[in-house]
mmCIF file of N, CA and C and ligand atoms in Angstrom:
data_model
loop_
_atom_site.group_PDB
_atom_site.id
_atom_site.type_symbol
_atom_site.label_atom_id
_atom_site.label_comp_id
_atom_site.label_asym_id
_atom_site.label_seq_id
_atom_site.Cartn_x
_atom_site.Cartn_y
_atom_site.Cartn_z
ATOM 1 N N MET A 23 -52.184 -52.942 -3.706
ATOM 2 C CA MET A 23 -50.793 -53.408 -3.699
ATOM 3 C C MET A 23 -50.521 -54.234 -2.442
ATOM 4 N N THR A 24 -49.679 -55.213 -2.597
ATOM 5 C CA THR A 24 -49.397 -56.104 -1.480
ATOM 6 C C THR A 24 -48.230 -55.580 -0.643
ATOM 7 N N ASP A 25 -48.105 -56.159 0.554
ATOM 8 C CA ASP A 25 -46.965 -55.817 1.407
ATOM 9 C C ASP A 25 -45.643 -56.064 0.687
ATOM 10 N N LEU A 26 -45.566 -57.155 -0.045
ATOM 11 C CA LEU A 26 -44.306 -57.466 -0.729
ATOM 12 C C LEU A 26 -43.971 -56.437 -1.804
ATOM 13 N N PHE A 27 -45.005 -55.889 -2.448
ATOM 14 C CA PHE A 27 -44.766 -54.847 -3.455
ATOM 15 C C PHE A 27 -44.076 -53.648 -2.816
ATOM 16 N N TRP A 28 -44.605 -53.207 -1.676
ATOM 17 C CA TRP A 28 -44.036 -52.021 -1.024
ATOM 18 C C TRP A 28 -42.672 -52.315 -0.400
ATOM 19 N N LEU A 29 -42.509 -53.533 0.079
ATOM 20 C CA LEU A 29 -41.187 -53.908 0.606
ATOM 21 C C LEU A 29 -40.153 -53.897 -0.515
ATOM 22 N N ALA A 30 -40.549 -54.368 -1.697
ATOM 23 C CA ALA A 30 -39.634 -54.350 -2.840
ATOM 24 C C ALA A 30 -39.260 -52.908 -3.185
ATOM 25 N N ARG A 31 -40.218 -51.996 -3.065
ATOM 26 C CA ARG A 31 -39.930 -50.580 -3.294
ATOM 27 C C ARG A 31 -38.898 -50.083 -2.264
ATOM 28 N N ALA A 32 -39.058 -50.499 -1.014
ATOM 29 C CA ALA A 32 -38.104 -50.105 0.027
ATOM 30 C C ALA A 32 -36.701 -50.619 -0.309
ATOM 31 N N VAL A 33 -36.620 -51.841 -0.791
ATOM 32 C CA VAL A 33 -35.309 -52.395 -1.171
ATOM 33 C C VAL A 33 -34.726 -51.588 -2.336
ATOM 34 N N GLU A 34 -35.572 -51.214 -3.294
ATOM 35 C CA GLU A 34 -35.088 -50.392 -4.410
ATOM 36 C C GLU A 34 -34.525 -49.061 -3.901
ATOM 37 N N LEU A 35 -35.246 -48.438 -2.965
ATOM 38 C CA LEU A 35 -34.779 -47.158 -2.408
ATOM 39 C C LEU A 35 -33.433 -47.318 -1.704
ATOM 40 N N SER A 36 -33.209 -48.480 -1.091
ATOM 41 C CA SER A 36 -31.943 -48.680 -0.366
ATOM 42 C C SER A 36 -30.754 -48.610 -1.311
ATOM 43 N N LYS A 37 -30.993 -48.857 -2.588
ATOM 44 C CA LYS A 37 -29.900 -48.812 -3.567
ATOM 45 C C LYS A 37 -29.474 -47.372 -3.879
ATOM 46 N N LEU A 38 -30.276 -46.391 -3.459
ATOM 47 C CA LEU A 38 -29.942 -44.982 -3.687
ATOM 48 C C LEU A 38 -29.032 -44.417 -2.596
ATOM 49 N N CYS A 39 -28.813 -45.163 -1.518
ATOM 50 C CA CYS A 39 -28.051 -44.632 -0.386
ATOM 51 C C CYS A 39 -26.620 -44.322 -0.793
ATOM 52 N N PRO A 40 -26.106 -43.150 -0.396
ATOM 53 C CA PRO A 40 -24.666 -42.928 -0.566
ATOM 54 C C PRO A 40 -23.899 -44.030 0.167
ATOM 55 N N PRO A 41 -22.822 -44.528 -0.423
ATOM 56 C CA PRO A 41 -22.126 -45.651 0.197
ATOM 57 C C PRO A 41 -21.554 -45.306 1.568
ATOM 58 N N SER A 42 -21.500 -46.309 2.424
ATOM 59 C CA SER A 42 -20.905 -46.138 3.749
ATOM 60 C C SER A 42 -20.265 -47.451 4.162
ATOM 61 N N GLU A 43 -19.140 -47.343 4.870
ATOM 62 C CA GLU A 43 -18.512 -48.543 5.426
ATOM 63 C C GLU A 43 -18.945 -48.763 6.860
ATOM 64 N N THR A 44 -19.681 -47.821 7.421
ATOM 65 C CA THR A 44 -19.986 -47.877 8.861
ATOM 66 C C THR A 44 -21.480 -47.850 9.163
ATOM 67 N N ALA A 45 -22.321 -47.964 8.135
ATOM 68 C CA ALA A 45 -23.765 -47.957 8.381
ATOM 69 C C ALA A 45 -24.473 -48.715 7.264
ATOM 70 N N PHE A 46 -25.641 -49.242 7.602
ATOM 71 C CA PHE A 46 -26.416 -49.980 6.610
ATOM 72 C C PHE A 46 -27.043 -49.041 5.590
ATOM 73 N N SER A 47 -27.281 -49.579 4.401
ATOM 74 C CA SER A 47 -28.089 -48.908 3.391
ATOM 75 C C SER A 47 -29.502 -49.486 3.482
ATOM 76 N N VAL A 48 -30.456 -48.593 3.734
ATOM 77 C CA VAL A 48 -31.829 -49.011 4.021
ATOM 78 C C VAL A 48 -32.778 -48.090 3.260
ATOM 79 N N GLY A 49 -33.896 -48.638 2.826
ATOM 80 C CA GLY A 49 -34.949 -47.829 2.227
ATOM 81 C C GLY A 49 -36.234 -47.989 3.016
ATOM 82 N N ALA A 50 -37.070 -46.952 2.994
ATOM 83 C CA ALA A 50 -38.334 -47.000 3.732
ATOM 84 C C ALA A 50 -39.428 -46.293 2.937
ATOM 85 N N VAL A 51 -40.634 -46.834 3.012
ATOM 86 C CA VAL A 51 -41.804 -46.249 2.358
ATOM 87 C C VAL A 51 -42.935 -46.196 3.376
ATOM 88 N N ILE A 52 -43.591 -45.061 3.451
ATOM 89 C CA ILE A 52 -44.768 -44.929 4.315
ATOM 90 C C ILE A 52 -45.991 -44.886 3.404
ATOM 91 N N VAL A 53 -46.904 -45.823 3.624
ATOM 92 C CA VAL A 53 -48.092 -45.955 2.784
ATOM 93 C C VAL A 53 -49.324 -45.723 3.654
ATOM 94 N N GLY A 54 -50.216 -44.880 3.166
ATOM 95 C CA GLY A 54 -51.422 -44.556 3.917
ATOM 96 C C GLY A 54 -52.453 -45.670 3.854
ATOM 97 N N ALA A 55 -53.492 -45.540 4.678
ATOM 98 C CA ALA A 55 -54.543 -46.552 4.745
ATOM 99 C C ALA A 55 -55.235 -46.738 3.399
ATOM 100 N N ASP A 56 -55.240 -45.693 2.574
ATOM 101 C CA ASP A 56 -55.893 -45.797 1.259
ATOM 102 C C ASP A 56 -54.955 -46.323 0.178
ATOM 103 N N GLY A 57 -53.738 -46.717 0.581
ATOM 104 C CA GLY A 57 -52.820 -47.320 -0.382
ATOM 105 C C GLY A 57 -51.956 -46.323 -1.143
ATOM 106 N N THR A 58 -52.006 -45.052 -0.788
ATOM 107 C CA THR A 58 -51.151 -44.078 -1.465
ATOM 108 C C THR A 58 -49.852 -43.893 -0.687
ATOM 109 N N VAL A 59 -48.782 -43.615 -1.431
ATOM 110 C CA VAL A 59 -47.489 -43.374 -0.798
ATOM 111 C C VAL A 59 -47.516 -41.993 -0.139
ATOM 112 N N LEU A 60 -47.238 -41.947 1.148
ATOM 113 C CA LEU A 60 -47.187 -40.675 1.875
ATOM 114 C C LEU A 60 -45.778 -40.096 1.847
ATOM 115 N N SER A 61 -44.777 -40.985 1.886
ATOM 116 C CA SER A 61 -43.401 -40.515 1.934
ATOM 117 C C SER A 61 -42.456 -41.679 1.671
ATOM 118 N N GLU A 62 -41.267 -41.331 1.224
ATOM 119 C CA GLU A 62 -40.221 -42.330 1.035
ATOM 120 C C GLU A 62 -38.906 -41.752 1.569
ATOM 121 N N GLY A 63 -37.992 -42.629 1.903
ATOM 122 C CA GLY A 63 -36.691 -42.147 2.355
ATOM 123 C C GLY A 63 -35.665 -43.253 2.288
ATOM 124 N N TYR A 64 -34.405 -42.839 2.399
ATOM 125 C CA TYR A 64 -33.328 -43.821 2.438
ATOM 126 C C TYR A 64 -32.189 -43.286 3.304
ATOM 127 N N SER A 65 -31.337 -44.181 3.704
ATOM 128 C CA SER A 65 -30.238 -43.838 4.602
ATOM 129 C C SER A 65 -29.339 -42.777 3.974
ATOM 130 N N ARG A 66 -28.920 -41.800 4.828
ATOM 131 C CA ARG A 66 -27.979 -40.744 4.390
ATOM 132 C C ARG A 66 -28.537 -39.903 3.242
ATOM 133 N N GLU A 67 -29.881 -39.831 3.156
ATOM 134 C CA GLU A 67 -30.512 -39.123 2.037
ATOM 135 C C GLU A 67 -30.092 -37.654 1.994
ATOM 136 N N VAL A 68 -30.088 -36.976 3.150
ATOM 137 C CA VAL A 68 -29.707 -35.567 3.204
ATOM 138 C C VAL A 68 -28.423 -35.394 4.013
ATOM 139 N N ASP A 69 -28.369 -36.096 5.139
ATOM 140 C CA ASP A 69 -27.253 -35.962 6.067
ATOM 141 C C ASP A 69 -26.641 -37.342 6.303
ATOM 142 N N ALA A 70 -25.372 -37.371 6.606
ATOM 143 C CA ALA A 70 -24.660 -38.638 6.783
ATOM 144 C C ALA A 70 -25.239 -39.500 7.905
ATOM 145 N N HIS A 71 -25.980 -38.871 8.837
ATOM 146 C CA HIS A 71 -26.546 -39.631 9.947
ATOM 147 C C HIS A 71 -27.993 -40.052 9.724
ATOM 148 N N ASP A 72 -28.583 -39.648 8.613
ATOM 149 C CA ASP A 72 -29.995 -39.978 8.379
ATOM 150 C C ASP A 72 -30.213 -41.484 8.278
ATOM 151 N N HIS A 73 -31.241 -41.955 8.971
ATOM 152 C CA HIS A 73 -31.725 -43.311 8.749
ATOM 153 C C HIS A 73 -32.936 -43.228 7.820
ATOM 154 N N ALA A 74 -33.220 -44.334 7.147
ATOM 155 C CA ALA A 74 -34.276 -44.327 6.123
ATOM 156 C C ALA A 74 -35.646 -43.949 6.698
ATOM 157 N N GLU A 75 -36.015 -44.558 7.819
ATOM 158 C CA GLU A 75 -37.331 -44.305 8.404
ATOM 159 C C GLU A 75 -37.429 -42.849 8.854
ATOM 160 N N GLU A 76 -36.316 -42.359 9.396
ATOM 161 C CA GLU A 76 -36.228 -40.971 9.865
ATOM 162 C C GLU A 76 -36.359 -40.003 8.676
ATOM 163 N N ALA A 77 -35.696 -40.321 7.575
ATOM 164 C CA ALA A 77 -35.755 -39.468 6.391
ATOM 165 C C ALA A 77 -37.188 -39.413 5.847
ATOM 166 N N ALA A 78 -37.854 -40.569 5.836
ATOM 167 C CA ALA A 78 -39.235 -40.606 5.333
ATOM 168 C C ALA A 78 -40.170 -39.838 6.272
ATOM 169 N N LEU A 79 -40.030 -40.064 7.567
ATOM 170 C CA LEU A 79 -40.899 -39.366 8.535
ATOM 171 C C LEU A 79 -40.651 -37.863 8.512
ATOM 172 N N GLY A 80 -39.419 -37.476 8.257
ATOM 173 C CA GLY A 80 -39.057 -36.065 8.273
ATOM 174 C C GLY A 80 -39.720 -35.235 7.185
ATOM 175 N N LYS A 81 -40.257 -35.907 6.176
ATOM 176 C CA LYS A 81 -40.924 -35.194 5.085
ATOM 177 C C LYS A 81 -42.399 -34.937 5.365
ATOM 178 N N LEU A 82 -42.895 -35.453 6.482
ATOM 179 C CA LEU A 82 -44.312 -35.281 6.834
ATOM 180 C C LEU A 82 -44.417 -34.478 8.123
ATOM 181 N N PRO A 83 -45.496 -33.688 8.273
ATOM 182 C CA PRO A 83 -45.703 -33.029 9.567
ATOM 183 C C PRO A 83 -45.883 -34.084 10.658
ATOM 184 N N ALA A 84 -45.332 -33.835 11.839
ATOM 185 C CA ALA A 84 -45.394 -34.820 12.921
ATOM 186 C C ALA A 84 -46.828 -35.168 13.277
ATOM 187 N N ASP A 85 -47.744 -34.222 13.065
ATOM 188 C CA ASP A 85 -49.140 -34.468 13.452
ATOM 189 C C ASP A 85 -50.012 -34.839 12.245
ATOM 190 N N ASP A 86 -49.389 -35.271 11.162
ATOM 191 C CA ASP A 86 -50.164 -35.676 9.980
ATOM 192 C C ASP A 86 -51.117 -36.805 10.382
ATOM 193 N N PRO A 87 -52.426 -36.581 10.279
ATOM 194 C CA PRO A 87 -53.374 -37.599 10.753
ATOM 195 C C PRO A 87 -53.309 -38.899 9.960
ATOM 196 N N ARG A 88 -52.769 -38.833 8.750
ATOM 197 C CA ARG A 88 -52.691 -40.054 7.932
ATOM 198 C C ARG A 88 -51.706 -41.062 8.517
ATOM 199 N N LEU A 89 -50.769 -40.571 9.340
ATOM 200 C CA LEU A 89 -49.795 -41.488 9.943
ATOM 201 C C LEU A 89 -50.479 -42.507 10.847
ATOM 202 N N ARG A 90 -51.623 -42.140 11.416
ATOM 203 C CA ARG A 90 -52.289 -43.038 12.376
ATOM 204 C C ARG A 90 -52.956 -44.231 11.706
ATOM 205 N N GLY A 91 -53.033 -44.195 10.375
ATOM 206 C CA GLY A 91 -53.556 -45.352 9.652
ATOM 207 C C GLY A 91 -52.548 -45.948 8.696
ATOM 208 N N ALA A 92 -51.299 -45.501 8.826
ATOM 209 C CA ALA A 92 -50.288 -45.853 7.820
ATOM 210 C C ALA A 92 -49.514 -47.118 8.196
ATOM 211 N N THR A 93 -48.826 -47.630 7.194
ATOM 212 C CA THR A 93 -47.847 -48.703 7.389
ATOM 213 C C THR A 93 -46.507 -48.181 6.911
ATOM 214 N N ILE A 94 -45.448 -48.441 7.674
ATOM 215 C CA ILE A 94 -44.105 -48.118 7.194
ATOM 216 C C ILE A 94 -43.397 -49.417 6.824
ATOM 217 N N TYR A 95 -42.877 -49.425 5.610
ATOM 218 C CA TYR A 95 -42.140 -50.574 5.079
ATOM 219 C C TYR A 95 -40.671 -50.228 5.108
ATOM 220 N N SER A 96 -39.866 -51.131 5.652
ATOM 221 C CA SER A 96 -38.432 -50.875 5.702
ATOM 222 C C SER A 96 -37.677 -52.122 5.282
ATOM 223 N N SER A 97 -36.576 -51.901 4.555
ATOM 224 C CA SER A 97 -35.784 -53.051 4.109
ATOM 225 C C SER A 97 -34.991 -53.669 5.256
ATOM 226 N N LEU A 98 -34.882 -52.932 6.364
ATOM 227 C CA LEU A 98 -34.177 -53.438 7.556
ATOM 228 C C LEU A 98 -35.010 -53.110 8.785
ATOM 229 N N GLU A 99 -34.933 -53.980 9.766
ATOM 230 C CA GLU A 99 -35.591 -53.729 11.053
ATOM 231 C C GLU A 99 -35.258 -52.320 11.553
ATOM 232 N N PRO A 100 -36.265 -51.516 11.930
ATOM 233 C CA PRO A 100 -35.962 -50.173 12.475
ATOM 234 C C PRO A 100 -35.052 -50.281 13.696
ATOM 235 N N CYS A 101 -34.131 -49.335 13.819
ATOM 236 C CA CYS A 101 -33.144 -49.447 14.893
ATOM 237 C C CYS A 101 -33.799 -49.242 16.265
ATOM 238 N N GLY A 102 -33.320 -50.003 17.222
ATOM 239 C CA GLY A 102 -33.727 -49.861 18.621
ATOM 240 C C GLY A 102 -32.578 -49.329 19.455
ATOM 241 N N GLN A 103 -31.423 -49.244 18.824
ATOM 242 C CA GLN A 103 -30.226 -48.644 19.436
ATOM 243 C C GLN A 103 -29.514 -47.922 18.319
ATOM 244 N N ARG A 104 -28.953 -46.766 18.619
ATOM 245 C CA ARG A 104 -28.122 -46.114 17.607
ATOM 246 C C ARG A 104 -27.129 -45.216 18.303
ATOM 247 N N ALA A 105 -26.010 -44.998 17.642
ATOM 248 C CA ALA A 105 -24.972 -44.160 18.218
ATOM 249 C C ALA A 105 -25.068 -42.733 17.708
ATOM 250 N N SER A 106 -25.639 -42.563 16.499
ATOM 251 C CA SER A 106 -25.497 -41.293 15.798
ATOM 252 C C SER A 106 -26.427 -40.195 16.301
ATOM 253 N N ARG A 107 -27.629 -40.553 16.756
ATOM 254 C CA ARG A 107 -28.592 -39.545 17.199
ATOM 255 C C ARG A 107 -29.371 -40.085 18.388
ATOM 256 N N PRO A 108 -29.955 -39.181 19.195
ATOM 257 C CA PRO A 108 -30.588 -39.656 20.431
ATOM 258 C C PRO A 108 -31.848 -40.491 20.237
ATOM 259 N N ARG A 109 -32.609 -40.233 19.193
ATOM 260 C CA ARG A 109 -33.868 -40.962 19.044
ATOM 261 C C ARG A 109 -33.735 -42.066 18.000
ATOM 262 N N THR A 110 -34.116 -43.273 18.400
ATOM 263 C CA THR A 110 -34.047 -44.398 17.469
ATOM 264 C C THR A 110 -35.242 -44.357 16.527
ATOM 265 N N CYS A 111 -35.126 -45.104 15.446
ATOM 266 C CA CYS A 111 -36.247 -45.160 14.507
ATOM 267 C C CYS A 111 -37.458 -45.822 15.147
ATOM 268 N N ALA A 112 -37.234 -46.786 16.025
ATOM 269 C CA ALA A 112 -38.380 -47.381 16.735
ATOM 270 C C ALA A 112 -39.108 -46.295 17.525
ATOM 271 N N GLN A 113 -38.375 -45.455 18.218
ATOM 272 C CA GLN A 113 -38.996 -44.356 18.984
ATOM 273 C C GLN A 113 -39.712 -43.377 18.063
ATOM 274 N N LEU A 114 -39.097 -43.064 16.934
ATOM 275 C CA LEU A 114 -39.704 -42.105 16.003
ATOM 276 C C LEU A 114 -41.010 -42.651 15.426
ATOM 277 N N ILE A 115 -41.029 -43.943 15.123
ATOM 278 C CA ILE A 115 -42.242 -44.562 14.569
ATOM 279 C C ILE A 115 -43.347 -44.571 15.627
ATOM 280 N N ILE A 116 -42.986 -44.912 16.862
ATOM 281 C CA ILE A 116 -43.968 -44.921 17.957
ATOM 282 C C ILE A 116 -44.505 -43.504 18.173
ATOM 283 N N ALA A 117 -43.619 -42.510 18.178
ATOM 284 C CA ALA A 117 -44.037 -41.121 18.403
ATOM 285 C C ALA A 117 -44.934 -40.622 17.280
ATOM 286 N N ALA A 118 -44.706 -41.127 16.059
ATOM 287 C CA ALA A 118 -45.513 -40.699 14.914
ATOM 288 C C ALA A 118 -46.901 -41.331 14.929
ATOM 289 N N GLY A 119 -47.072 -42.380 15.733
ATOM 290 C CA GLY A 119 -48.379 -43.028 15.811
ATOM 291 C C GLY A 119 -48.654 -44.005 14.692
ATOM 292 N N ILE A 120 -47.623 -44.405 13.971
ATOM 293 C CA ILE A 120 -47.809 -45.400 12.891
ATOM 294 C C ILE A 120 -48.112 -46.756 13.540
ATOM 295 N N PRO A 121 -49.250 -47.367 13.161
ATOM 296 C CA PRO A 121 -49.659 -48.585 13.869
ATOM 297 C C PRO A 121 -49.087 -49.882 13.317
ATOM 298 N N ARG A 122 -48.418 -49.844 12.156
ATOM 299 C CA ARG A 122 -48.010 -51.103 11.527
ATOM 300 C C ARG A 122 -46.676 -50.930 10.815
ATOM 301 N N VAL A 123 -45.784 -51.881 11.033
ATOM 302 C CA VAL A 123 -44.451 -51.860 10.450
ATOM 303 C C VAL A 123 -44.225 -53.191 9.741
ATOM 304 N N VAL A 124 -43.731 -53.130 8.508
ATOM 305 C CA VAL A 124 -43.407 -54.350 7.766
ATOM 306 C C VAL A 124 -41.922 -54.302 7.417
ATOM 307 N N VAL A 125 -41.201 -55.339 7.792
ATOM 308 C CA VAL A 125 -39.757 -55.397 7.544
ATOM 309 C C VAL A 125 -39.419 -56.712 6.863
ATOM 310 N N THR A 126 -38.261 -56.722 6.210
ATOM 311 C CA THR A 126 -37.851 -57.983 5.582
ATOM 312 C C THR A 126 -36.568 -58.542 6.180
ATOM 313 N N TRP A 127 -35.688 -57.676 6.688
ATOM 314 C CA TRP A 127 -34.372 -58.143 7.121
ATOM 315 C C TRP A 127 -34.168 -57.748 8.575
ATOM 316 N N ARG A 128 -33.886 -58.730 9.421
ATOM 317 C CA ARG A 128 -33.566 -58.457 10.827
ATOM 318 C C ARG A 128 -32.164 -57.884 10.934
ATOM 319 N N GLU A 129 -31.996 -56.876 11.761
ATOM 320 C CA GLU A 129 -30.660 -56.268 11.856
ATOM 321 C C GLU A 129 -29.659 -57.263 12.424
ATOM 322 N N PRO A 130 -28.596 -57.548 11.649
ATOM 323 C CA PRO A 130 -27.550 -58.427 12.173
ATOM 324 C C PRO A 130 -26.693 -57.686 13.206
ATOM 325 N N ASP A 131 -26.032 -58.456 14.058
ATOM 326 C CA ASP A 131 -25.191 -57.860 15.106
ATOM 327 C C ASP A 131 -23.871 -57.399 14.498
ATOM 328 N N LEU A 132 -23.922 -56.315 13.756
ATOM 329 C CA LEU A 132 -22.707 -55.835 13.086
ATOM 330 C C LEU A 132 -22.215 -54.536 13.726
ATOM 331 N N PHE A 133 -23.119 -53.575 13.883
ATOM 332 C CA PHE A 133 -22.747 -52.289 14.480
ATOM 333 C C PHE A 133 -23.213 -52.171 15.922
ATOM 334 N N VAL A 134 -24.331 -52.804 16.238
ATOM 335 C CA VAL A 134 -24.800 -52.880 17.621
ATOM 336 C C VAL A 134 -25.170 -54.332 17.877
ATOM 337 N N THR A 135 -25.133 -54.726 19.138
ATOM 338 C CA THR A 135 -25.499 -56.092 19.489
ATOM 339 C C THR A 135 -26.928 -56.096 20.010
ATOM 340 N N GLY A 136 -27.773 -56.875 19.356
ATOM 341 C CA GLY A 136 -29.158 -56.967 19.812
ATOM 342 C C GLY A 136 -29.925 -55.695 19.526
ATOM 343 N N CYS A 137 -30.285 -55.507 18.264
ATOM 344 C CA CYS A 137 -30.951 -54.266 17.834
ATOM 345 C C CYS A 137 -32.232 -53.991 18.615
ATOM 346 N N GLN A 138 -33.072 -55.025 18.789
ATOM 347 C CA GLN A 138 -34.298 -54.909 19.599
ATOM 348 C C GLN A 138 -35.362 -53.993 19.004
ATOM 349 N N GLY A 139 -35.167 -53.508 17.786
ATOM 350 C CA GLY A 139 -36.134 -52.563 17.223
ATOM 351 C C GLY A 139 -37.539 -53.131 17.126
ATOM 352 N N THR A 140 -37.658 -54.342 16.584
ATOM 353 C CA THR A 140 -39.001 -54.903 16.426
ATOM 354 C C THR A 140 -39.604 -55.230 17.786
ATOM 355 N N ALA A 141 -38.782 -55.655 18.735
ATOM 356 C CA ALA A 141 -39.305 -55.960 20.069
ATOM 357 C C ALA A 141 -39.846 -54.696 20.741
ATOM 358 N N LEU A 142 -39.126 -53.583 20.584
ATOM 359 C CA LEU A 142 -39.574 -52.318 21.179
ATOM 360 C C LEU A 142 -40.881 -51.846 20.538
ATOM 361 N N LEU A 143 -40.974 -52.006 19.239
ATOM 362 C CA LEU A 143 -42.200 -51.612 18.541
ATOM 363 C C LEU A 143 -43.373 -52.473 19.017
ATOM 364 N N GLY A 144 -43.141 -53.772 19.094
ATOM 365 C CA GLY A 144 -44.200 -54.673 19.534
ATOM 366 C C GLY A 144 -44.657 -54.352 20.946
ATOM 367 N N ALA A 145 -43.697 -54.033 21.809
ATOM 368 C CA ALA A 145 -44.027 -53.715 23.201
ATOM 369 C C ALA A 145 -44.856 -52.440 23.295
ATOM 370 N N ALA A 146 -44.711 -51.561 22.299
ATOM 371 C CA ALA A 146 -45.468 -50.305 22.290
ATOM 372 C C ALA A 146 -46.826 -50.466 21.602
ATOM 373 N N GLY A 147 -47.142 -51.699 21.184
ATOM 374 C CA GLY A 147 -48.443 -51.937 20.583
ATOM 375 C C GLY A 147 -48.480 -51.806 19.074
ATOM 376 N N VAL A 148 -47.314 -51.633 18.465
ATOM 377 C CA VAL A 148 -47.240 -51.548 17.009
ATOM 378 C C VAL A 148 -47.246 -52.968 16.440
ATOM 379 N N THR A 149 -48.040 -53.176 15.402
ATOM 380 C CA THR A 149 -48.049 -54.468 14.722
ATOM 381 C C THR A 149 -46.800 -54.567 13.854
ATOM 382 N N VAL A 150 -46.021 -55.612 14.067
ATOM 383 C CA VAL A 150 -44.803 -55.804 13.273
ATOM 384 C C VAL A 150 -44.956 -57.067 12.441
ATOM 385 N N VAL A 151 -44.799 -56.921 11.139
ATOM 386 C CA VAL A 151 -44.884 -58.047 10.218
ATOM 387 C C VAL A 151 -43.507 -58.241 9.601
ATOM 388 N N GLU A 152 -42.998 -59.447 9.688
ATOM 389 C CA GLU A 152 -41.695 -59.741 9.102
ATOM 390 C C GLU A 152 -41.910 -60.662 7.903
ATOM 391 N N LEU A 153 -41.518 -60.190 6.733
ATOM 392 C CA LEU A 153 -41.639 -60.994 5.505
ATOM 393 C C LEU A 153 -40.234 -61.261 4.985
ATOM 394 N N PRO A 154 -39.659 -62.400 5.331
ATOM 395 C CA PRO A 154 -38.245 -62.651 5.005
ATOM 396 C C PRO A 154 -37.977 -62.906 3.531
ATOM 397 N N GLU A 155 -39.015 -62.904 2.709
ATOM 398 C CA GLU A 155 -38.813 -63.224 1.282
ATOM 399 C C GLU A 155 -37.793 -62.320 0.596
ATOM 400 N N LEU A 156 -37.690 -61.066 1.056
ATOM 401 C CA LEU A 156 -36.782 -60.127 0.392
ATOM 402 C C LEU A 156 -35.527 -59.846 1.223
ATOM 403 N N ALA A 157 -35.328 -60.620 2.289
ATOM 404 C CA ALA A 157 -34.178 -60.362 3.166
ATOM 405 C C ALA A 157 -32.857 -60.500 2.411
ATOM 406 N N GLU A 158 -32.764 -61.493 1.548
ATOM 407 C CA GLU A 158 -31.521 -61.675 0.781
ATOM 408 C C GLU A 158 -31.264 -60.465 -0.119
ATOM 409 N N ALA A 159 -32.320 -59.947 -0.734
ATOM 410 C CA ALA A 159 -32.175 -58.773 -1.612
ATOM 411 C C ALA A 159 -31.761 -57.551 -0.799
ATOM 412 N N ALA A 160 -32.332 -57.389 0.389
ATOM 413 C CA ALA A 160 -31.987 -56.248 1.245
ATOM 414 C C ALA A 160 -30.546 -56.361 1.730
ATOM 415 N N ARG A 161 -30.136 -57.592 2.050
ATOM 416 C CA ARG A 161 -28.768 -57.805 2.507
ATOM 417 C C ARG A 161 -27.780 -57.596 1.366
ATOM 418 N N ALA A 162 -28.166 -57.994 0.151
ATOM 419 C CA ALA A 162 -27.250 -57.899 -0.997
ATOM 420 C C ALA A 162 -26.802 -56.449 -1.225
ATOM 421 N N VAL A 163 -27.690 -55.490 -0.941
ATOM 422 C CA VAL A 163 -27.337 -54.073 -1.107
ATOM 423 C C VAL A 163 -26.211 -53.701 -0.129
ATOM 424 N N ASN A 164 -26.085 -54.463 0.950
ATOM 425 C CA ASN A 164 -25.097 -54.191 2.003
ATOM 426 C C ASN A 164 -23.961 -55.217 2.017
ATOM 427 N N ALA A 165 -23.808 -55.949 0.921
ATOM 428 C CA ALA A 165 -22.855 -57.067 0.908
ATOM 429 C C ALA A 165 -21.436 -56.613 1.262
ATOM 430 N N HIS A 166 -21.078 -55.363 0.883
ATOM 431 C CA HIS A 166 -19.714 -54.889 1.135
ATOM 432 C C HIS A 166 -19.398 -54.794 2.634
ATOM 433 N N LEU A 167 -20.441 -54.657 3.465
ATOM 434 C CA LEU A 167 -20.214 -54.548 4.909
ATOM 435 C C LEU A 167 -19.797 -55.874 5.521
ATOM 436 N N PHE A 168 -20.057 -56.951 4.821
ATOM 437 C CA PHE A 168 -19.798 -58.280 5.378
ATOM 438 C C PHE A 168 -18.530 -58.908 4.798
ATOM 439 N N GLU A 169 -17.777 -58.127 4.036
ATOM 440 C CA GLU A 169 -16.572 -58.698 3.426
ATOM 441 C C GLU A 169 -15.407 -58.694 4.395
HETATM 442 ZN ZN1 LIG B 221 -32.765 -46.066 12.539
#
């Protein structure tokens, strides 16, 4: 499966998010080195403060060795700043040891200014791939936030 296939899955998951006027709807998929899905998640999946990457990571043991060869696909750039919880998704991904992140939509300056998530990941040695082909689809799920 290609990166775009898994990114499309992440966008599909974002459509499951309970609606919010104050946070993005995001989907995330963690895929192992052998191409199998390790976990999936979406914003507000269990708790109103859940982020998609956090929800997906939360379903795996922190020391799961498969994370060290995995890629996490997210419909939105992982957060580098957040108000709701102390650890950002960029920090959680770095702590999990995931070496590769694929995103389609850069976080717009709507809730925080200068998200910096991809920059923080890159600085920590994580490979970040941005495939803007699905950015419009990822944004469309959040169109109500821009009205
Ligand atoms: Zn986040």
